[in-house]
């Protein structure tokens, strides 16, 4: 009997055992509400916001705000769709498990493994970024050793219990939230010239238009900006995976979904708005030092570079911590559904999927090695072939929700506690926007290789998923 059939018999139309409340799959509800709240807030704040925003500002000027707003709206809509399904049935496999039920086993298999692949590559990227900062502070330890150290420490943390992951992430995310909140408040005081001791002239909103206008590089630069910022939003969906190990999954998912608008508004749009009002968009320091360091320097805050290095390191460690957790839970879910080795679905007495964590970690360590030994060949391929997977995940969530709404209405309408707005029109519009972004990547020189390799890898994984699905169906008929 397939796992999907078994789960349906348990009475949950989305494919989650039991009543969709506390975990009944071996995982333990070790995450407290404060953990989930901070994971939800911190999930949209990646290191990319701190280190990658300068390039977007240089390309689009003040119009990068529109780029952030467009991608932010896309993420809000996707999270609303995912929230609808996750509130009805919290599941450690999240959108992969829902795709399995709504679109077919091949879809759940494909997007689950692609998502796992994305995060294990991210492990190597973030470990290397963190190691570079640590080596700068303590040069006696080589960068590769620092990368292994941070990977090992966070692996041990995840192996302890889900509460250990939650506690570490609570403090990592808390530091990010406090840092950006303080940056926005202090920055806005400086913008209006009321910050005591500030070196900034307090030009108000003049910098948004005084250097070539709001669209200094043309309207098309907004689309280029979209491609540059879209990947810094990846991670919003982590809370829906973690909800399955919380004390009150449905409440946690509902709160996270409802708060995503202000989180993106404050942390992304708010902080970038402050940078653009403190400095002219074409100020060289934005790209040379980084947008946030340049903004802090313009205010006159001493040791701005060191302060930002601490915050970036925190963001890196947070991303590493969450990346390992997310990859392991997706591997666990795939194992449960028979789409990964059965060992991945086993948990220890603490409810921790040890094999899934170690399997994800091993690939992460291998990727770190490739980053140092074969950076321009093997690792470059891994990086490019996983680059567009975030968009594929969001697209699958759209199509899954289109089908899952009908299933929920027929089989468990009382579980529709969170609903996608303007269904199905807004879902279709979001899917169309995502497909437009993917298509635009093919004509953009900087992103053509990334989207091409990502599509090739995705096509290969889908082909494997379809073949496995056909074999299962054939075996069921013969049996």
Tab-separated table of C-alpha atoms in Angstrom:
chain	number	residue	atom	x	y	z
A	1	UNK	CA	0.000	0.000	0.000
A	2	UNK	CA	1.417	3.440	-0.893
A	3	UNK	CA	2.065	5.996	1.805
A	4	UNK	CA	-0.456	8.344	0.212
A	5	UNK	CA	-3.197	5.742	0.509
A	6	UNK	CA	-2.244	5.036	4.108
A	7	UNK	CA	-2.392	8.690	5.014
A	8	UNK	CA	-5.720	9.161	3.315
A	9	UNK	CA	-7.107	6.393	5.466
A	10	UNK	CA	-5.956	8.344	8.494
A	11	UNK	CA	-8.590	10.874	7.555
A	12	UNK	CA	-6.556	13.862	6.444
A	13	UNK	CA	-7.134	15.037	2.841
A	14	UNK	CA	-3.745	16.707	2.633
A	15	UNK	CA	-1.842	13.573	3.452
A	16	UNK	CA	-0.863	14.180	7.068
A	17	UNK	CA	-1.472	11.526	9.689
A	18	UNK	CA	-4.033	11.991	12.398
A	19	UNK	CA	-5.749	15.301	12.900
A	20	UNK	CA	-2.952	17.503	11.633
A	21	UNK	CA	-2.181	18.669	15.167
A	22	UNK	CA	0.762	17.298	17.073
A	23	UNK	CA	3.227	15.145	15.137
A	24	UNK	CA	2.260	11.490	14.822
A	25	UNK	CA	5.154	10.505	12.572
A	26	UNK	CA	7.853	10.089	15.229
A	27	UNK	CA	8.936	13.726	15.362
A	28	UNK	CA	8.405	15.468	18.679
A	29	UNK	CA	6.685	18.773	19.313
A	30	UNK	CA	9.777	20.405	20.763
A	31	UNK	CA	9.388	23.893	19.277
A	32	UNK	CA	7.741	26.470	21.534
A	33	UNK	CA	5.543	29.270	20.237
A	34	UNK	CA	8.350	31.795	20.791
A	35	UNK	CA	10.648	29.624	18.630
A	36	UNK	CA	8.107	29.508	15.793
A	37	UNK	CA	7.421	33.226	16.050
A	38	UNK	CA	11.098	34.123	15.715
A	39	UNK	CA	11.697	31.518	12.991
A	40	UNK	CA	8.822	33.096	11.072
A	41	UNK	CA	10.253	36.591	11.492
A	42	UNK	CA	13.875	35.633	10.852
A	43	UNK	CA	13.075	33.298	7.993
A	44	UNK	CA	12.824	36.163	5.516
A	45	UNK	CA	16.090	37.784	6.638
A	46	UNK	CA	19.018	36.084	4.948
A	47	UNK	CA	22.622	37.127	4.575
A	48	UNK	CA	21.736	38.105	0.998
A	49	UNK	CA	19.828	41.127	2.292
A	50	UNK	CA	22.955	42.475	3.977
A	51	UNK	CA	25.595	41.624	1.376
A	52	UNK	CA	23.662	41.560	-1.905
A	53	UNK	CA	21.495	44.668	-1.823
A	54	UNK	CA	24.281	46.996	-2.942
A	55	UNK	CA	24.469	45.370	-6.372
A	56	UNK	CA	20.736	45.764	-6.896
A	57	UNK	CA	20.853	49.422	-5.910
A	58	UNK	CA	23.714	50.009	-8.372
A	59	UNK	CA	21.708	48.434	-11.209
A	60	UNK	CA	18.268	49.961	-10.628
A	61	UNK	CA	18.867	52.997	-8.421
A	62	UNK	CA	15.943	54.027	-6.179
A	63	UNK	CA	13.671	51.918	-8.424
A	64	UNK	CA	15.097	48.851	-6.658
A	65	UNK	CA	12.325	49.539	-4.132
A	66	UNK	CA	9.826	48.500	-6.803
A	67	UNK	CA	11.846	45.344	-7.436
A	68	UNK	CA	11.731	44.486	-3.729
A	69	UNK	CA	8.013	45.319	-3.597
A	70	UNK	CA	7.223	43.060	-6.581
A	71	UNK	CA	9.175	40.107	-5.191
A	72	UNK	CA	7.821	40.815	-1.712
A	73	UNK	CA	4.248	40.702	-2.999
A	74	UNK	CA	4.997	37.440	-4.802
A	75	UNK	CA	6.338	35.925	-1.583
A	76	UNK	CA	3.331	37.173	0.407
A	77	UNK	CA	0.947	35.495	-2.030
A	78	UNK	CA	2.945	32.262	-2.118
A	79	UNK	CA	3.080	32.189	1.678
A	80	UNK	CA	-0.666	32.751	1.836
A	81	UNK	CA	-1.219	29.744	-0.426
A	82	UNK	CA	1.197	27.636	1.572
A	83	UNK	CA	-0.362	28.855	4.795
A	84	UNK	CA	-3.777	27.697	3.602
A	85	UNK	CA	-2.497	24.162	3.104
A	86	UNK	CA	-0.199	24.075	6.141
A	87	UNK	CA	-2.864	25.384	8.529
A	88	UNK	CA	-5.169	22.615	7.309
A	89	UNK	CA	-2.462	20.000	7.789
A	90	UNK	CA	0.968	20.828	9.266
A	91	UNK	CA	3.503	18.427	7.783
A	92	UNK	CA	7.295	18.096	7.956
A	93	UNK	CA	7.296	17.739	4.176
A	94	UNK	CA	5.215	20.901	3.693
A	95	UNK	CA	4.712	21.762	0.003
A	96	UNK	CA	6.387	18.510	-1.138
A	97	UNK	CA	3.832	16.441	0.776
A	98	UNK	CA	0.983	18.604	-0.527
A	99	UNK	CA	2.239	18.337	-4.118
A	100	UNK	CA	2.417	14.566	-3.615
A	101	UNK	CA	-1.280	14.535	-2.773
A	102	UNK	CA	-2.544	17.162	-5.233
A	103	UNK	CA	-0.364	16.737	-8.332
A	104	UNK	CA	0.981	13.195	-8.040
A	105	UNK	CA	3.798	11.236	-6.461
A	106	UNK	CA	6.210	12.396	-9.159
A	107	UNK	CA	5.607	16.047	-8.200
A	108	UNK	CA	6.178	15.526	-4.470
A	109	UNK	CA	9.307	13.484	-5.201
A	110	UNK	CA	10.715	16.045	-7.625
A	111	UNK	CA	10.166	19.241	-5.689
A	112	UNK	CA	11.204	17.567	-2.427
A	113	UNK	CA	14.581	16.451	-3.759
A	114	UNK	CA	15.163	19.739	-5.595
A	115	UNK	CA	14.483	21.659	-2.403
A	116	UNK	CA	16.839	19.385	-0.466
A	117	UNK	CA	19.501	19.922	-3.129
A	118	UNK	CA	19.061	23.691	-2.913
A	119	UNK	CA	19.618	23.774	0.843
A	120	UNK	CA	22.628	21.443	0.971
A	121	UNK	CA	24.349	23.657	-1.600
A	122	UNK	CA	23.391	26.702	0.491
A	123	UNK	CA	25.121	25.017	3.444
A	124	UNK	CA	28.423	25.189	1.581
A	125	UNK	CA	27.884	28.779	0.451
A	126	UNK	CA	27.002	30.032	3.919
A	127	UNK	CA	29.730	28.003	5.669
A	128	UNK	CA	32.314	29.546	3.343
A	129	UNK	CA	30.922	33.065	3.870
A	130	UNK	CA	31.006	32.646	7.639
A	131	UNK	CA	34.489	31.155	7.504
A	132	UNK	CA	35.779	34.184	5.584
A	133	UNK	CA	34.598	36.503	8.370
A	134	UNK	CA	36.024	34.306	11.114
A	135	UNK	CA	39.367	33.989	9.342
A	136	UNK	CA	39.517	37.776	9.125
A	137	UNK	CA	39.116	37.919	12.893
A	138	UNK	CA	41.374	34.954	13.733
A	139	UNK	CA	43.764	34.444	10.768
A	140	UNK	CA	45.686	31.700	12.585
A	141	UNK	CA	42.874	29.283	11.693
A	142	UNK	CA	42.556	28.719	7.913
A	143	UNK	CA	39.255	29.449	6.189
A	144	UNK	CA	38.540	25.814	5.279
A	145	UNK	CA	38.937	24.826	8.952
A	146	UNK	CA	36.479	27.503	10.051
A	147	UNK	CA	33.984	26.220	7.473
A	148	UNK	CA	34.254	22.707	8.880
A	149	UNK	CA	34.006	23.973	12.455
A	150	UNK	CA	30.779	25.927	11.960
A	151	UNK	CA	29.252	23.032	10.004
A	152	UNK	CA	30.208	20.571	12.734
A	153	UNK	CA	28.895	22.743	15.578
A	154	UNK	CA	25.503	23.283	13.968
A	155	UNK	CA	25.269	19.603	13.022
A	156	UNK	CA	25.711	18.691	16.690
A	157	UNK	CA	23.082	21.282	17.601
A	158	UNK	CA	20.549	19.768	15.214
A	159	UNK	CA	21.351	16.232	16.372
A	160	UNK	CA	20.550	17.155	19.978
A	161	UNK	CA	16.851	17.886	19.636
A	162	UNK	CA	14.497	20.070	17.655
A	163	UNK	CA	14.384	22.328	20.727
A	164	UNK	CA	18.144	22.919	20.316
A	165	UNK	CA	17.595	24.056	16.743
A	166	UNK	CA	14.717	26.256	17.867
A	167	UNK	CA	16.716	27.858	20.685
A	168	UNK	CA	19.709	28.637	18.482
A	169	UNK	CA	17.472	30.023	15.763
A	170	UNK	CA	15.522	32.070	18.304
A	171	UNK	CA	18.669	33.957	19.298
A	172	UNK	CA	20.170	34.132	15.780
A	173	UNK	CA	16.922	35.524	14.364
A	174	UNK	CA	16.493	37.793	17.376
A	175	UNK	CA	19.838	39.462	16.741
A	176	UNK	CA	18.930	40.025	13.083
A	177	UNK	CA	15.529	41.458	13.957
A	178	UNK	CA	16.894	43.824	16.612
A	179	UNK	CA	19.727	44.927	14.302
A	180	UNK	CA	17.462	45.769	11.375
A	181	UNK	CA	14.849	47.368	13.613
A	182	UNK	CA	17.504	49.608	15.169
A	183	UNK	CA	18.935	50.382	11.725
A	184	UNK	CA	15.534	51.519	10.416
A	185	UNK	CA	14.746	53.685	13.458
A	186	UNK	CA	18.207	55.296	13.685
A	187	UNK	CA	18.365	55.703	9.919
A	188	UNK	CA	15.018	57.480	9.705
A	189	UNK	CA	16.041	59.874	12.480
A	190	UNK	CA	19.163	60.689	10.465
A	191	UNK	CA	17.137	61.079	7.264
A	192	UNK	CA	15.169	63.918	8.850
A	193	UNK	CA	18.234	65.391	10.523
A	194	UNK	CA	17.105	64.807	14.107
A	195	UNK	CA	19.653	62.156	15.137
A	196	UNK	CA	22.002	63.687	17.743
A	197	UNK	CA	25.628	63.751	16.591
A	198	UNK	CA	24.842	62.419	13.086
A	199	UNK	CA	27.219	63.243	10.218
A	200	UNK	CA	24.421	62.833	7.674
A	201	UNK	CA	23.079	66.118	6.194
A	202	UNK	CA	19.480	64.945	6.729
A	203	UNK	CA	18.281	65.430	3.170
A	204	UNK	CA	14.862	63.881	3.791
A	205	UNK	CA	13.583	62.035	0.722
A	206	UNK	CA	15.583	64.133	-1.777
A	207	UNK	CA	18.051	61.327	-2.607
A	208	UNK	CA	15.222	59.276	-4.114
A	209	UNK	CA	15.084	61.618	-7.121
A	210	UNK	CA	18.048	64.021	-7.052
A	211	UNK	CA	20.488	61.823	-8.990
A	212	UNK	CA	18.933	60.994	-12.350
A	213	UNK	CA	15.402	60.596	-11.017
A	214	UNK	CA	13.660	57.583	-9.501
A	215	UNK	CA	14.405	55.479	-12.614
A	216	UNK	CA	17.989	56.563	-13.442
A	217	UNK	CA	18.721	53.429	-15.496
A	218	UNK	CA	15.320	53.130	-17.151
A	219	UNK	CA	12.197	51.141	-16.352
A	220	UNK	CA	13.770	47.876	-17.508
A	221	UNK	CA	16.225	48.047	-14.632
A	222	UNK	CA	13.338	47.138	-12.310
A	223	UNK	CA	13.201	43.675	-13.893
A	224	UNK	CA	16.964	43.313	-13.618
A	225	UNK	CA	16.580	44.259	-9.980
A	226	UNK	CA	13.926	41.576	-9.523
A	227	UNK	CA	16.383	38.920	-10.664
A	228	UNK	CA	19.022	40.245	-8.283
A	229	UNK	CA	16.806	40.322	-5.166
A	230	UNK	CA	14.466	37.369	-5.648
A	231	UNK	CA	16.832	34.805	-4.168
A	232	UNK	CA	17.350	36.781	-0.953
A	233	UNK	CA	13.720	35.992	-0.048
A	234	UNK	CA	14.176	32.223	-0.026
A	235	UNK	CA	13.483	30.796	3.405
A	236	UNK	CA	10.053	32.232	4.157
A	237	UNK	CA	8.539	28.773	3.819
A	238	UNK	CA	10.721	27.204	6.545
A	239	UNK	CA	8.158	27.984	9.234
A	240	UNK	CA	5.620	25.665	7.563
A	241	UNK	CA	8.074	22.752	7.832
A	242	UNK	CA	8.899	23.580	11.431
A	243	UNK	CA	5.239	23.957	12.420
A	244	UNK	CA	4.800	20.185	12.396
A	245	UNK	CA	7.134	19.993	15.419
A	246	UNK	CA	5.488	22.774	17.408
A	247	UNK	CA	3.060	22.779	20.311
A	248	UNK	CA	0.249	24.369	18.297
A	249	UNK	CA	0.962	23.918	14.565
A	250	UNK	CA	-2.178	25.507	13.150
A	251	UNK	CA	-1.908	28.608	15.317
A	252	UNK	CA	1.783	29.012	14.456
A	253	UNK	CA	1.181	28.724	10.712
A	254	UNK	CA	-1.761	31.116	10.835
A	255	UNK	CA	0.223	33.748	12.734
A	256	UNK	CA	3.251	33.399	10.454
A	257	UNK	CA	1.113	33.710	7.333
A	258	UNK	CA	-0.757	36.740	8.611
A	259	UNK	CA	2.423	38.565	9.657
A	260	UNK	CA	4.466	38.035	6.485
A	261	UNK	CA	3.304	41.343	4.974
A	262	UNK	CA	4.661	43.577	7.739
A	263	UNK	CA	7.808	41.460	8.063
A	264	UNK	CA	8.727	41.979	4.432
A	265	UNK	CA	7.596	45.608	4.565
A	266	UNK	CA	9.759	46.500	7.562
A	267	UNK	CA	12.828	44.342	7.089
A	268	UNK	CA	13.266	44.521	3.325
A	269	UNK	CA	11.497	47.595	1.994
A	270	UNK	CA	12.036	49.582	5.185
A	271	UNK	CA	15.778	48.986	5.464
A	272	UNK	CA	16.482	49.497	1.747
A	273	UNK	CA	14.384	52.683	1.827
A	274	UNK	CA	16.591	53.993	4.654
A	275	UNK	CA	19.767	53.262	2.658
A	276	UNK	CA	18.403	55.083	-0.394
A	277	UNK	CA	17.374	58.141	1.602
A	278	UNK	CA	20.643	58.404	3.505
A	279	UNK	CA	22.868	58.222	0.407
A	280	UNK	CA	22.593	58.929	-3.334
A	281	UNK	CA	22.043	55.601	-5.101
A	282	UNK	CA	25.261	55.957	-7.125
A	283	UNK	CA	27.505	56.621	-4.113
A	284	UNK	CA	30.518	54.345	-4.661
A	285	UNK	CA	30.640	53.326	-1.005
A	286	UNK	CA	27.374	51.369	-1.444
A	287	UNK	CA	29.060	48.811	-3.677
A	288	UNK	CA	32.550	49.081	-2.183
A	289	UNK	CA	31.580	48.707	1.479
A	290	UNK	CA	28.084	47.283	1.176
A	291	UNK	CA	24.827	49.232	1.399
A	292	UNK	CA	24.325	48.915	5.174
A	293	UNK	CA	27.929	49.691	6.120
A	294	UNK	CA	27.872	52.712	3.813
A	295	UNK	CA	24.638	53.926	5.396
A	296	UNK	CA	26.016	53.498	8.936
A	297	UNK	CA	29.210	55.319	7.932
A	298	UNK	CA	27.145	58.215	6.587
A	299	UNK	CA	25.477	58.560	9.982
A	300	UNK	CA	28.843	58.576	11.709
A	301	UNK	CA	28.572	55.337	13.645
A	302	UNK	CA	32.056	54.139	14.597
A	303	UNK	CA	33.244	50.676	13.580
A	304	UNK	CA	30.284	50.244	11.213
A	305	UNK	CA	32.145	47.587	9.230
A	306	UNK	CA	32.820	45.443	12.300
A	307	UNK	CA	29.235	45.832	13.527
A	308	UNK	CA	27.910	44.696	10.165
A	309	UNK	CA	30.351	41.765	10.070
A	310	UNK	CA	28.898	40.523	13.368
A	311	UNK	CA	25.356	40.847	12.028
A	312	UNK	CA	26.244	39.151	8.738
A	313	UNK	CA	27.946	36.314	10.613
A	314	UNK	CA	24.794	35.906	12.697
A	315	UNK	CA	22.702	35.801	9.522
A	316	UNK	CA	25.077	33.223	8.030
A	317	UNK	CA	24.914	30.994	11.109
A	318	UNK	CA	21.133	31.357	11.154
A	319	UNK	CA	20.924	30.344	7.507
A	320	UNK	CA	23.235	27.388	8.133
A	321	UNK	CA	21.200	26.283	11.137
A	322	UNK	CA	17.892	26.552	9.297
A	323	UNK	CA	19.316	25.092	6.087
A	324	UNK	CA	20.461	21.934	7.847
A	325	UNK	CA	17.147	21.643	9.689
A	326	UNK	CA	15.122	22.196	6.510
A	327	UNK	CA	17.147	19.764	4.381
A	328	UNK	CA	16.940	17.060	7.050
A	329	UNK	CA	13.169	17.413	7.525
A	330	UNK	CA	12.581	17.277	3.799
A	331	UNK	CA	14.753	14.151	3.608
A	332	UNK	CA	12.775	12.715	6.540
A	333	UNK	CA	9.473	13.362	4.772
A	334	UNK	CA	10.754	11.845	1.531
A	335	UNK	CA	11.874	8.780	3.472
A	336	UNK	CA	8.445	8.479	5.067
A	337	UNK	CA	6.778	8.505	1.655
A	338	UNK	CA	9.173	5.929	0.194
A	339	UNK	CA	10.943	8.462	-2.020
A	340	UNK	CA	14.235	8.320	-0.075
A	341	UNK	CA	16.106	5.639	1.888
A	342	UNK	CA	13.927	4.282	4.701
A	343	UNK	CA	16.663	5.111	7.213
A	344	UNK	CA	15.892	8.805	6.678
A	345	UNK	CA	12.428	8.273	8.188
A	346	UNK	CA	13.735	6.806	11.441
A	347	UNK	CA	14.016	8.934	14.569
A	348	UNK	CA	15.863	8.410	17.850
A	349	UNK	CA	14.354	8.589	21.337
A	350	UNK	CA	14.426	12.396	21.167
A	351	UNK	CA	12.375	12.386	17.962
A	352	UNK	CA	15.378	13.472	15.866
A	353	UNK	CA	15.846	12.020	12.340
A	354	UNK	CA	19.562	11.315	12.772
A	355	UNK	CA	20.147	9.645	9.408
A	356	UNK	CA	18.396	12.462	7.552
A	357	UNK	CA	20.522	15.058	9.345
A	358	UNK	CA	23.787	13.204	8.783
A	359	UNK	CA	22.936	12.492	5.141
A	360	UNK	CA	22.309	16.192	4.520
A	361	UNK	CA	25.437	17.167	6.456
A	362	UNK	CA	27.662	14.781	4.495
A	363	UNK	CA	26.561	16.320	1.208
A	364	UNK	CA	27.116	19.758	2.746
A	365	UNK	CA	30.685	18.826	3.752
A	366	UNK	CA	31.323	17.462	0.255
A	367	UNK	CA	30.017	20.716	-1.240
A	368	UNK	CA	32.337	22.700	1.047
A	369	UNK	CA	35.251	20.616	-0.216
A	370	UNK	CA	34.226	21.259	-3.821
A	371	UNK	CA	34.066	24.981	-3.061
A	372	UNK	CA	37.757	24.957	-2.134
A	373	UNK	CA	39.105	22.275	-4.481
A	374	UNK	CA	36.950	22.729	-7.609
A	375	UNK	CA	35.366	26.149	-7.184
A	376	UNK	CA	35.271	27.068	-10.890
A	377	UNK	CA	34.071	23.683	-12.107
A	378	UNK	CA	32.134	21.293	-9.869
A	379	UNK	CA	31.007	23.813	-7.262
A	380	UNK	CA	30.133	26.398	-9.886
A	381	UNK	CA	27.896	23.774	-11.514
A	382	UNK	CA	26.231	22.954	-8.174
A	383	UNK	CA	25.655	26.636	-7.467
A	384	UNK	CA	24.214	27.463	-10.881
A	385	UNK	CA	22.101	24.326	-11.154
A	386	UNK	CA	20.375	25.117	-7.852
A	387	UNK	CA	20.015	28.866	-8.443
A	388	UNK	CA	16.468	28.947	-9.821
A	389	UNK	CA	15.013	26.221	-7.596
A	390	UNK	CA	13.446	28.830	-5.298
A	391	UNK	CA	11.254	29.925	-8.196
A	392	UNK	CA	10.371	26.322	-9.078
A	393	UNK	CA	9.288	25.717	-5.471
A	394	UNK	CA	7.037	28.776	-5.474
A	395	UNK	CA	5.528	27.760	-8.817
A	396	UNK	CA	4.750	24.253	-7.553
A	397	UNK	CA	3.112	25.770	-4.452
A	398	UNK	CA	0.810	27.770	-6.756
A	399	UNK	CA	-0.303	24.765	-8.799
A	400	UNK	CA	-0.606	22.592	-5.706
A	401	UNK	CA	-2.864	25.096	-3.977
A	402	UNK	CA	-5.105	25.309	-7.048
A	403	UNK	CA	-5.778	21.577	-6.743
A	404	UNK	CA	-5.658	21.297	-2.957
A	405	UNK	CA	-8.395	23.893	-2.424
A	406	UNK	CA	-10.855	21.652	-4.219
A	407	UNK	CA	-9.772	18.616	-2.187
A	408	UNK	CA	-10.167	20.490	1.082
A	409	UNK	CA	-13.576	21.891	0.131
A	410	UNK	CA	-14.833	18.386	-0.684
A	411	UNK	CA	-13.263	16.442	2.164
A	412	UNK	CA	-12.521	18.777	5.100
A	413	UNK	CA	-13.953	22.294	4.631
A	414	UNK	CA	-13.704	22.960	8.386
A	415	UNK	CA	-9.896	22.958	8.040
A	416	UNK	CA	-9.885	25.958	5.712
A	417	UNK	CA	-9.028	28.373	8.502
A	418	UNK	CA	-6.613	30.345	6.290
A	419	UNK	CA	-7.727	31.121	2.748
A	420	UNK	CA	-5.883	32.480	-0.267
A	421	UNK	CA	-7.213	35.883	-1.278
A	422	UNK	CA	-9.227	36.244	-4.525
A	423	UNK	CA	-8.945	32.526	-5.299
A	424	UNK	CA	-8.257	31.346	-7.982
A	425	UNK	CA	-7.437	34.567	-9.839
A	426	UNK	CA	-4.641	35.767	-7.577
A	427	UNK	CA	-3.099	32.300	-7.524
A	428	UNK	CA	-3.020	32.217	-11.329
A	429	UNK	CA	-1.626	35.768	-11.438
A	430	UNK	CA	1.158	34.828	-9.027
A	431	UNK	CA	2.015	31.733	-11.054
A	432	UNK	CA	2.119	33.867	-14.216
A	433	UNK	CA	4.472	36.365	-12.552
A	434	UNK	CA	6.812	33.586	-11.428
A	435	UNK	CA	6.846	32.081	-14.942
A	436	UNK	CA	7.557	35.541	-16.364
A	437	UNK	CA	10.564	35.922	-14.039
A	438	UNK	CA	11.851	32.473	-15.046
A	439	UNK	CA	11.391	33.346	-18.716
A	440	UNK	CA	13.127	36.686	-18.283
A	441	UNK	CA	16.128	34.900	-16.785
A	442	UNK	CA	16.657	33.162	-20.143
A	443	UNK	CA	17.157	36.515	-21.913
A	444	UNK	CA	19.292	38.037	-19.150
A	445	UNK	CA	22.989	37.422	-19.751
A	446	UNK	CA	23.840	37.219	-16.052
A	447	UNK	CA	21.155	34.618	-15.288
A	448	UNK	CA	20.898	32.546	-18.484
A	449	UNK	CA	23.365	29.873	-17.354
A	450	UNK	CA	21.739	29.617	-13.915
A	451	UNK	CA	18.196	29.105	-15.193
A	452	UNK	CA	19.328	26.761	-17.980
A	453	UNK	CA	21.274	24.465	-15.646
A	454	UNK	CA	18.523	24.624	-13.025
A	455	UNK	CA	15.949	23.599	-15.630
A	456	UNK	CA	18.147	20.734	-16.829
A	457	UNK	CA	18.610	19.397	-13.291
A	458	UNK	CA	14.914	19.851	-12.541
A	459	UNK	CA	14.010	18.030	-15.760
A	460	UNK	CA	16.260	15.128	-14.809
A	461	UNK	CA	14.743	14.856	-11.315
A	462	UNK	CA	11.195	15.071	-12.688
A	463	UNK	CA	12.003	12.320	-15.205
A	464	UNK	CA	13.218	10.079	-12.377
A	465	UNK	CA	10.085	10.893	-10.389
A	466	UNK	CA	7.791	10.054	-13.300
A	467	UNK	CA	9.565	6.745	-13.955
A	468	UNK	CA	9.330	5.784	-10.273
A	469	UNK	CA	5.646	6.716	-10.220
A	470	UNK	CA	4.930	4.608	-13.299
A	471	UNK	CA	6.767	1.640	-11.764
A	472	UNK	CA	4.755	1.948	-8.564
A	473	UNK	CA	1.479	2.055	-10.483
A	474	UNK	CA	2.507	-0.906	-12.621
A	475	UNK	CA	3.480	-2.874	-9.508
A	476	UNK	CA	0.137	-2.008	-7.886
A	477	UNK	CA	-1.782	-3.247	-10.936
A	478	UNK	CA	0.231	-6.473	-11.125
A	479	UNK	CA	-0.042	-7.022	-7.382
